[in-house]
CSV table of C-alpha atoms in Angstrom, one decimal:
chain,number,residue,atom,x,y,z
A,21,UNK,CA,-13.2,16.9,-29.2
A,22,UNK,CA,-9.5,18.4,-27.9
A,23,UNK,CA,-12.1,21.3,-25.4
A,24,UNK,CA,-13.2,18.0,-24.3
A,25,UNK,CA,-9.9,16.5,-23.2
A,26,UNK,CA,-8.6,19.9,-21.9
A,27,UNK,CA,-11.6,20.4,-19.8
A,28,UNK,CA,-11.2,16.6,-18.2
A,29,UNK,CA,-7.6,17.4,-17.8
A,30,UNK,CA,-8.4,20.3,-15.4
A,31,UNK,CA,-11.4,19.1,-13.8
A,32,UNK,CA,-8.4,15.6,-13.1
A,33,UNK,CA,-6.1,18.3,-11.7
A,34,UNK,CA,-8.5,20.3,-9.6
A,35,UNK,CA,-9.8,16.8,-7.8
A,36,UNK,CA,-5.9,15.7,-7.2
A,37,UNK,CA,-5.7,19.0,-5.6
A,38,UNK,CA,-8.5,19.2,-3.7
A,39,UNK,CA,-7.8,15.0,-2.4
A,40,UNK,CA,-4.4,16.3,-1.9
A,41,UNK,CA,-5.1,18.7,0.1
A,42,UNK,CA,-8.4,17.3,2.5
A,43,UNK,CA,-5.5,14.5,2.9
A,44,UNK,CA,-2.8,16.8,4.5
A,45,UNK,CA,-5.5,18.3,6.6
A,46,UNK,CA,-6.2,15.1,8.1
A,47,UNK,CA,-3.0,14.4,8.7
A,48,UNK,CA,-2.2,17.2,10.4
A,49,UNK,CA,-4.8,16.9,12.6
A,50,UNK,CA,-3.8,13.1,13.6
A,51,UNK,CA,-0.3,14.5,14.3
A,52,UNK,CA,-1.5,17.6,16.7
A,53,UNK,CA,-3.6,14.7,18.3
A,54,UNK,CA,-1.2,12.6,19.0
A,55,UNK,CA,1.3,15.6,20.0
A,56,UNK,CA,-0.9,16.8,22.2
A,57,UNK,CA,-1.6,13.0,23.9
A,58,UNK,CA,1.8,12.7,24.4
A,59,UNK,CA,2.6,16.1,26.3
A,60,UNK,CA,-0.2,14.7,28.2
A,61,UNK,CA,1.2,11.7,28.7
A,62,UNK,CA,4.4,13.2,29.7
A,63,UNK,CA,2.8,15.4,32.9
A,64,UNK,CA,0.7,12.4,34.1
A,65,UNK,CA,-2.3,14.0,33.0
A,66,UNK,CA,-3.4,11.4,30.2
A,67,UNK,CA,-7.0,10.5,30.1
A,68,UNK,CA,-8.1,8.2,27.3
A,69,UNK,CA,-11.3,10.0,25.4
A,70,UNK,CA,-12.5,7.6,23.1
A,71,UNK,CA,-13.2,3.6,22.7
A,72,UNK,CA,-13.4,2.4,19.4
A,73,UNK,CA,-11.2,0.3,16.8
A,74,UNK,CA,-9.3,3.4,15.3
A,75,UNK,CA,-5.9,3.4,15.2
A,76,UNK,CA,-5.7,6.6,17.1
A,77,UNK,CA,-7.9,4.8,19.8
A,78,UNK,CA,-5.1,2.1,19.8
A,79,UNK,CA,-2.5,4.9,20.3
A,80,UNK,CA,-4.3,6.5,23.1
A,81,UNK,CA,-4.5,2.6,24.8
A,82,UNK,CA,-1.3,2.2,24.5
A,83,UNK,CA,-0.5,5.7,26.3
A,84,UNK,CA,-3.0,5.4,28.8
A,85,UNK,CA,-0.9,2.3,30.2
A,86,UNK,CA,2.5,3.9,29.7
């Protein structure tokens, strides 16, 4: 019964981790996105690439017309 429990324990862990983790990768990705639309945005240079409801598509609206 307790290999049971120890074994749910760690398989609990390792998905935490693993969510954790795909989580900060997204996020980090968003964040270079978004960097890099605003060094755009700074030189002129801004081209909106996408049309959709994301929020990142909302972002890139809102530069386009800055």
């Amino acid at each position: 019964m307790q290999i049971w429990l120890i074994l749910l324990s760690a398989f609990s862990v390792t998905a935490a981790g693993i969510v954790i983790l795909i989580d900060r990768y997204k996020t980090k990705r968003i964040l270079n996105e978004i960097d890099t639309m605003l060094d755009e945005a700074i030189k002129g240079d801004f081209l909106e690439s996408t049309w959709d409801e994301s929020v990142l598509s909302s972002v890139e609206g809102k530069l386009a017309r800055y």
